[in-house]
């Protein structure tokens, strides 16, 4: 048992480990998306860069949770990272729909983890989740939703190419 552990319930510790795995899964999925759009037969560099940056962000989230876990005296228990659901991601709009669903899944998991911390009166953990993650999730969901709206507006092909270079390429 860690000497620094205080008021850190085992259910909170297990929930953090579950969240770490989900953040790593999101990173894995975004990495797959990035390299899909980098393929020579897809070649949409803006999408590739957007998803590459999203993957890095998810990796940083996993690291924040790992640091939180060790700071609280918990133990990190890494699990196998689930393979992304696909290898072929379709159009930019299809990929953004996938990203939106993924971000909503991550947000719901954060809200569920927050409930666990509330249940065990772990105010420090609740504050950590609110301060570090929830606002960012809301912003990300809003941004991706706007991208989907604009991708529907411009359509596939030439419109998607311009969206890639004009919106994601900045």
C-alpha atoms as a printed R data frame, in Angstrom:
    type eleno elety resid chain resno       x      y       z
1   ATOM     1    CA   UNK     A     1   0.000  0.000   0.000
2   ATOM     2    CA   UNK     A     2   1.322  3.406  -0.951
3   ATOM     3    CA   UNK     A     3   2.183  5.764   1.911
4   ATOM     4    CA   UNK     A     4   0.712  8.743   0.063
5   ATOM     5    CA   UNK     A     5  -2.692  7.105  -0.430
6   ATOM     6    CA   UNK     A     6  -5.450  8.915   1.454
7   ATOM     7    CA   UNK     A     7  -9.199  8.971   0.827
8   ATOM     8    CA   UNK     A     8  -8.744  7.238  -2.528
9   ATOM     9    CA   UNK     A     9 -11.355  4.532  -2.877
10  ATOM    10    CA   UNK     A    10 -10.592  1.351  -4.813
11  ATOM    11    CA   UNK     A    11 -13.573  1.998  -7.097
12  ATOM    12    CA   UNK     A    12 -12.068  5.381  -8.030
13  ATOM    13    CA   UNK     A    13  -8.711  3.736  -8.706
14  ATOM    14    CA   UNK     A    14 -10.332  1.091 -10.935
15  ATOM    15    CA   UNK     A    15 -12.314  3.777 -12.769
16  ATOM    16    CA   UNK     A    16  -9.158  5.753 -13.489
17  ATOM    17    CA   UNK     A    17  -7.520  2.627 -14.928
18  ATOM    18    CA   UNK     A    18 -10.565  2.077 -17.134
19  ATOM    19    CA   UNK     A    19 -10.391  5.715 -18.310
20  ATOM    20    CA   UNK     A    20  -6.678  5.351 -19.095
21  ATOM    21    CA   UNK     A    21  -7.517  2.418 -21.362
22  ATOM    22    CA   UNK     A    22 -10.277  4.381 -23.098
23  ATOM    23    CA   UNK     A    23  -7.965  7.355 -23.686
24  ATOM    24    CA   UNK     A    24  -5.373  4.992 -25.183
25  ATOM    25    CA   UNK     A    25  -8.056  3.426 -27.384
26  ATOM    26    CA   UNK     A    26  -9.035  6.916 -28.594
27  ATOM    27    CA   UNK     A    27  -5.359  7.645 -29.344
28  ATOM    28    CA   UNK     A    28  -5.118  4.363 -31.250
29  ATOM    29    CA   UNK     A    29  -8.235  5.184 -33.287
30  ATOM    30    CA   UNK     A    30  -7.092  8.720 -34.107
31  ATOM    31    CA   UNK     A    31  -3.687  7.380 -35.157
32  ATOM    32    CA   UNK     A    32  -5.398  4.940 -37.519
33  ATOM    33    CA   UNK     A    33  -7.511  7.771 -38.933
34  ATOM    34    CA   UNK     A    34  -4.447  9.984 -39.410
35  ATOM    35    CA   UNK     A    35  -2.520  7.415 -41.389
36  ATOM    36    CA   UNK     A    36  -5.585  6.489 -43.436
37  ATOM    37    CA   UNK     A    37  -5.828 10.089 -44.672
38  ATOM    38    CA   UNK     A    38  -2.098 10.150 -45.315
39  ATOM    39    CA   UNK     A    39  -2.292  7.219 -47.756
40  ATOM    40    CA   UNK     A    40  -1.471  8.084 -51.359
41  ATOM    41    CA   UNK     A    41  -4.932  6.994 -52.531
42  ATOM    42    CA   UNK     A    42  -6.688  9.271 -50.007
43  ATOM    43    CA   UNK     A    43  -4.128 12.095 -49.565
44  ATOM    44    CA   UNK     A    44  -6.015 14.636 -47.470
45  ATOM    45    CA   UNK     A    45  -3.234 16.198 -45.442
46  ATOM    46    CA   UNK     A    46  -5.465 18.456 -43.353
47  ATOM    47    CA   UNK     A    47  -7.516 15.496 -42.125
48  ATOM    48    CA   UNK     A    48  -4.316 13.535 -41.463
49  ATOM    49    CA   UNK     A    49  -2.860 16.365 -39.381
50  ATOM    50    CA   UNK     A    50  -6.126 16.984 -37.510
51  ATOM    51    CA   UNK     A    51  -6.402 13.323 -36.500
52  ATOM    52    CA   UNK     A    52  -2.678 13.085 -35.693
53  ATOM    53    CA   UNK     A    53  -3.055 16.031 -33.302
54  ATOM    54    CA   UNK     A    54  -6.197 14.478 -31.821
55  ATOM    55    CA   UNK     A    55  -4.259 11.272 -31.161
56  ATOM    56    CA   UNK     A    56  -1.496 13.208 -29.405
57  ATOM    57    CA   UNK     A    57  -4.105 14.923 -27.257
58  ATOM    58    CA   UNK     A    58  -5.607 11.583 -26.215
59  ATOM    59    CA   UNK     A    59  -2.118 10.290 -25.361
60  ATOM    60    CA   UNK     A    60  -1.635 13.367 -23.160
61  ATOM    61    CA   UNK     A    61  -4.978 12.666 -21.470
62  ATOM    62    CA   UNK     A    62  -3.894  9.097 -20.707
63  ATOM    63    CA   UNK     A    63  -0.648 10.417 -19.234
64  ATOM    64    CA   UNK     A    64  -2.514 12.937 -17.056
65  ATOM    65    CA   UNK     A    65  -4.630 10.121 -15.655
66  ATOM    66    CA   UNK     A    66  -1.527  7.984 -15.072
67  ATOM    67    CA   UNK     A    67   0.134 10.839 -13.182
68  ATOM    68    CA   UNK     A    68  -3.069 11.404 -11.195
69  ATOM    69    CA   UNK     A    69  -3.177  7.689 -10.347
70  ATOM    70    CA   UNK     A    70   0.374  7.581  -9.031
71  ATOM    71    CA   UNK     A    71   0.044 10.921  -7.216
72  ATOM    72    CA   UNK     A    72  -2.952  9.537  -5.325
73  ATOM    73    CA   UNK     A    73  -1.144  6.335  -4.379
74  ATOM    74    CA   UNK     A    74  -3.032  4.186  -6.853
75  ATOM    75    CA   UNK     A    75  -1.574  1.564  -9.126
76  ATOM    76    CA   UNK     A    76  -1.700  1.749 -12.897
77  ATOM    77    CA   UNK     A    77  -3.082 -1.449 -14.386
78  ATOM    78    CA   UNK     A    78  -2.737 -1.306 -18.153
79  ATOM    79    CA   UNK     A    79  -5.023 -3.480 -20.253
80  ATOM    80    CA   UNK     A    80  -4.910 -4.525 -23.891
81  ATOM    81    CA   UNK     A    81  -5.891 -1.661 -26.178
82  ATOM    82    CA   UNK     A    82  -8.832 -2.580 -28.356
83  ATOM    83    CA   UNK     A    83  -8.208 -2.416 -32.091
84  ATOM    84    CA   UNK     A    84 -10.123  0.376 -33.878
85  ATOM    85    CA   UNK     A    85 -13.414 -0.785 -35.351
86  ATOM    86    CA   UNK     A    86 -12.209 -0.253 -38.932
87  ATOM    87    CA   UNK     A    87  -9.116  0.102 -41.071
88  ATOM    88    CA   UNK     A    88 -10.899  1.904 -43.914
89  ATOM    89    CA   UNK     A    89 -12.509  5.157 -42.776
90  ATOM    90    CA   UNK     A    90 -14.342  6.347 -45.902
91  ATOM    91    CA   UNK     A    91 -14.901 10.046 -46.543
92  ATOM    92    CA   UNK     A    92 -13.887 12.950 -44.379
93  ATOM    93    CA   UNK     A    93 -17.469 13.217 -43.199
94  ATOM    94    CA   UNK     A    94 -17.517  9.515 -42.270
95  ATOM    95    CA   UNK     A    95 -14.302  9.986 -40.304
96  ATOM    96    CA   UNK     A    96 -15.626 13.049 -38.489
97  ATOM    97    CA   UNK     A    97 -18.809 11.124 -37.604
98  ATOM    98    CA   UNK     A    98 -16.557  8.448 -36.099
99  ATOM    99    CA   UNK     A    99 -14.584 11.102 -34.199
100 ATOM   100    CA   UNK     A   100 -17.797 12.662 -32.874
101 ATOM   101    CA   UNK     A   101 -19.064  9.304 -31.590
102 ATOM   102    CA   UNK     A   102 -15.665  8.639 -29.995
103 ATOM   103    CA   UNK     A   103 -15.579 12.034 -28.258
104 ATOM   104    CA   UNK     A   104 -19.111 11.500 -26.928
105 ATOM   105    CA   UNK     A   105 -18.089  8.077 -25.611
106 ATOM   106    CA   UNK     A   106 -15.072  9.577 -23.847
107 ATOM   107    CA   UNK     A   107 -17.194 12.381 -22.397
108 ATOM   108    CA   UNK     A   108 -19.791  9.929 -21.077
109 ATOM   109    CA   UNK     A   109 -17.033  7.839 -19.498
110 ATOM   110    CA   UNK     A   110 -15.681 10.974 -17.810
111 ATOM   111    CA   UNK     A   111 -19.149 11.814 -16.493
112 ATOM   112    CA   UNK     A   112 -19.513  8.246 -15.192
113 ATOM   113    CA   UNK     A   113 -16.095  8.482 -13.512
114 ATOM   114    CA   UNK     A   114 -17.140 11.798 -11.979
115 ATOM   115    CA   UNK     A   115 -20.200 10.059 -10.465
116 ATOM   116    CA   UNK     A   116 -17.905  7.468  -8.886
117 ATOM   117    CA   UNK     A   117 -15.716 10.173  -7.366
118 ATOM   118    CA   UNK     A   118 -18.810 12.000  -6.085
119 ATOM   119    CA   UNK     A   119 -20.159  8.766  -4.590
120 ATOM   120    CA   UNK     A   120 -16.958  8.390  -2.567
121 ATOM   121    CA   UNK     A   121 -16.688 12.109  -1.681
122 ATOM   122    CA   UNK     A   122 -13.442 12.396  -3.609
123 ATOM   123    CA   UNK     A   123 -13.624 16.119  -4.261
124 ATOM   124    CA   UNK     A   124 -10.057 16.274  -5.517
125 ATOM   125    CA   UNK     A   125 -10.806 13.709  -8.230
126 ATOM   126    CA   UNK     A   126 -14.070 15.427  -9.193
127 ATOM   127    CA   UNK     A   127 -12.240 18.738  -9.525
128 ATOM   128    CA   UNK     A   128  -9.472 17.102 -11.567
129 ATOM   129    CA   UNK     A   129 -11.983 15.673 -14.061
130 ATOM   130    CA   UNK     A   130 -13.845 18.973 -14.347
131 ATOM   131    CA   UNK     A   131 -10.724 21.132 -14.615
132 ATOM   132    CA   UNK     A   132  -8.701 18.979 -16.975
133 ATOM   133    CA   UNK     A   133 -11.217 17.250 -19.238
134 ATOM   134    CA   UNK     A   134 -14.914 18.112 -19.294
135 ATOM   135    CA   UNK     A   135 -14.696 21.606 -20.804
136 ATOM   136    CA   UNK     A   136 -12.288 20.360 -23.442
137 ATOM   137    CA   UNK     A   137 -14.685 17.531 -24.352
138 ATOM   138    CA   UNK     A   138 -17.569 19.967 -24.819
139 ATOM   139    CA   UNK     A   139 -15.426 22.182 -27.067
140 ATOM   140    CA   UNK     A   140 -14.216 19.222 -29.110
141 ATOM   141    CA   UNK     A   141 -17.737 17.867 -29.627
142 ATOM   142    CA   UNK     A   142 -18.925 21.317 -30.751
143 ATOM   143    CA   UNK     A   143 -15.994 21.736 -33.159
144 ATOM   144    CA   UNK     A   144 -16.405 18.308 -34.754
145 ATOM   145    CA   UNK     A   145 -20.175 18.852 -35.058
146 ATOM   146    CA   UNK     A   146 -19.483 22.058 -36.983
147 ATOM   147    CA   UNK     A   147 -17.037 20.241 -39.232
148 ATOM   148    CA   UNK     A   148 -19.700 17.641 -40.025
149 ATOM   149    CA   UNK     A   149 -22.217 20.372 -40.848
150 ATOM   150    CA   UNK     A   150 -19.770 21.997 -43.252
151 ATOM   151    CA   UNK     A   151 -18.734 18.694 -44.808
152 ATOM   152    CA   UNK     A   152 -22.401 17.939 -45.525
153 ATOM   153    CA   UNK     A   153 -22.695 21.406 -47.047
154 ATOM   154    CA   UNK     A   154 -19.685 21.100 -49.374
155 ATOM   155    CA   UNK     A   155 -20.153 17.435 -50.287
156 ATOM   156    CA   UNK     A   156 -17.594 14.784 -51.201
157 ATOM   157    CA   UNK     A   157 -14.885 15.091 -53.820
158 ATOM   158    CA   UNK     A   158 -13.909 18.648 -54.687
159 ATOM   159    CA   UNK     A   159 -15.795 20.125 -51.707
160 ATOM   160    CA   UNK     A   160 -14.076 17.757 -49.304
161 ATOM   161    CA   UNK     A   161 -10.695 18.638 -50.841
162 ATOM   162    CA   UNK     A   162 -11.319 22.357 -50.256
163 ATOM   163    CA   UNK     A   163 -12.540 21.718 -46.705
164 ATOM   164    CA   UNK     A   164  -9.335 19.772 -46.099
165 ATOM   165    CA   UNK     A   165  -7.057 22.547 -47.300
166 ATOM   166    CA   UNK     A   166  -9.060 25.618 -46.240
167 ATOM   167    CA   UNK     A   167 -10.494 24.536 -42.878
168 ATOM   168    CA   UNK     A   168  -8.161 21.859 -41.572
169 ATOM   169    CA   UNK     A   169  -5.064 23.062 -43.374
170 ATOM   170    CA   UNK     A   170  -4.685 26.356 -41.484
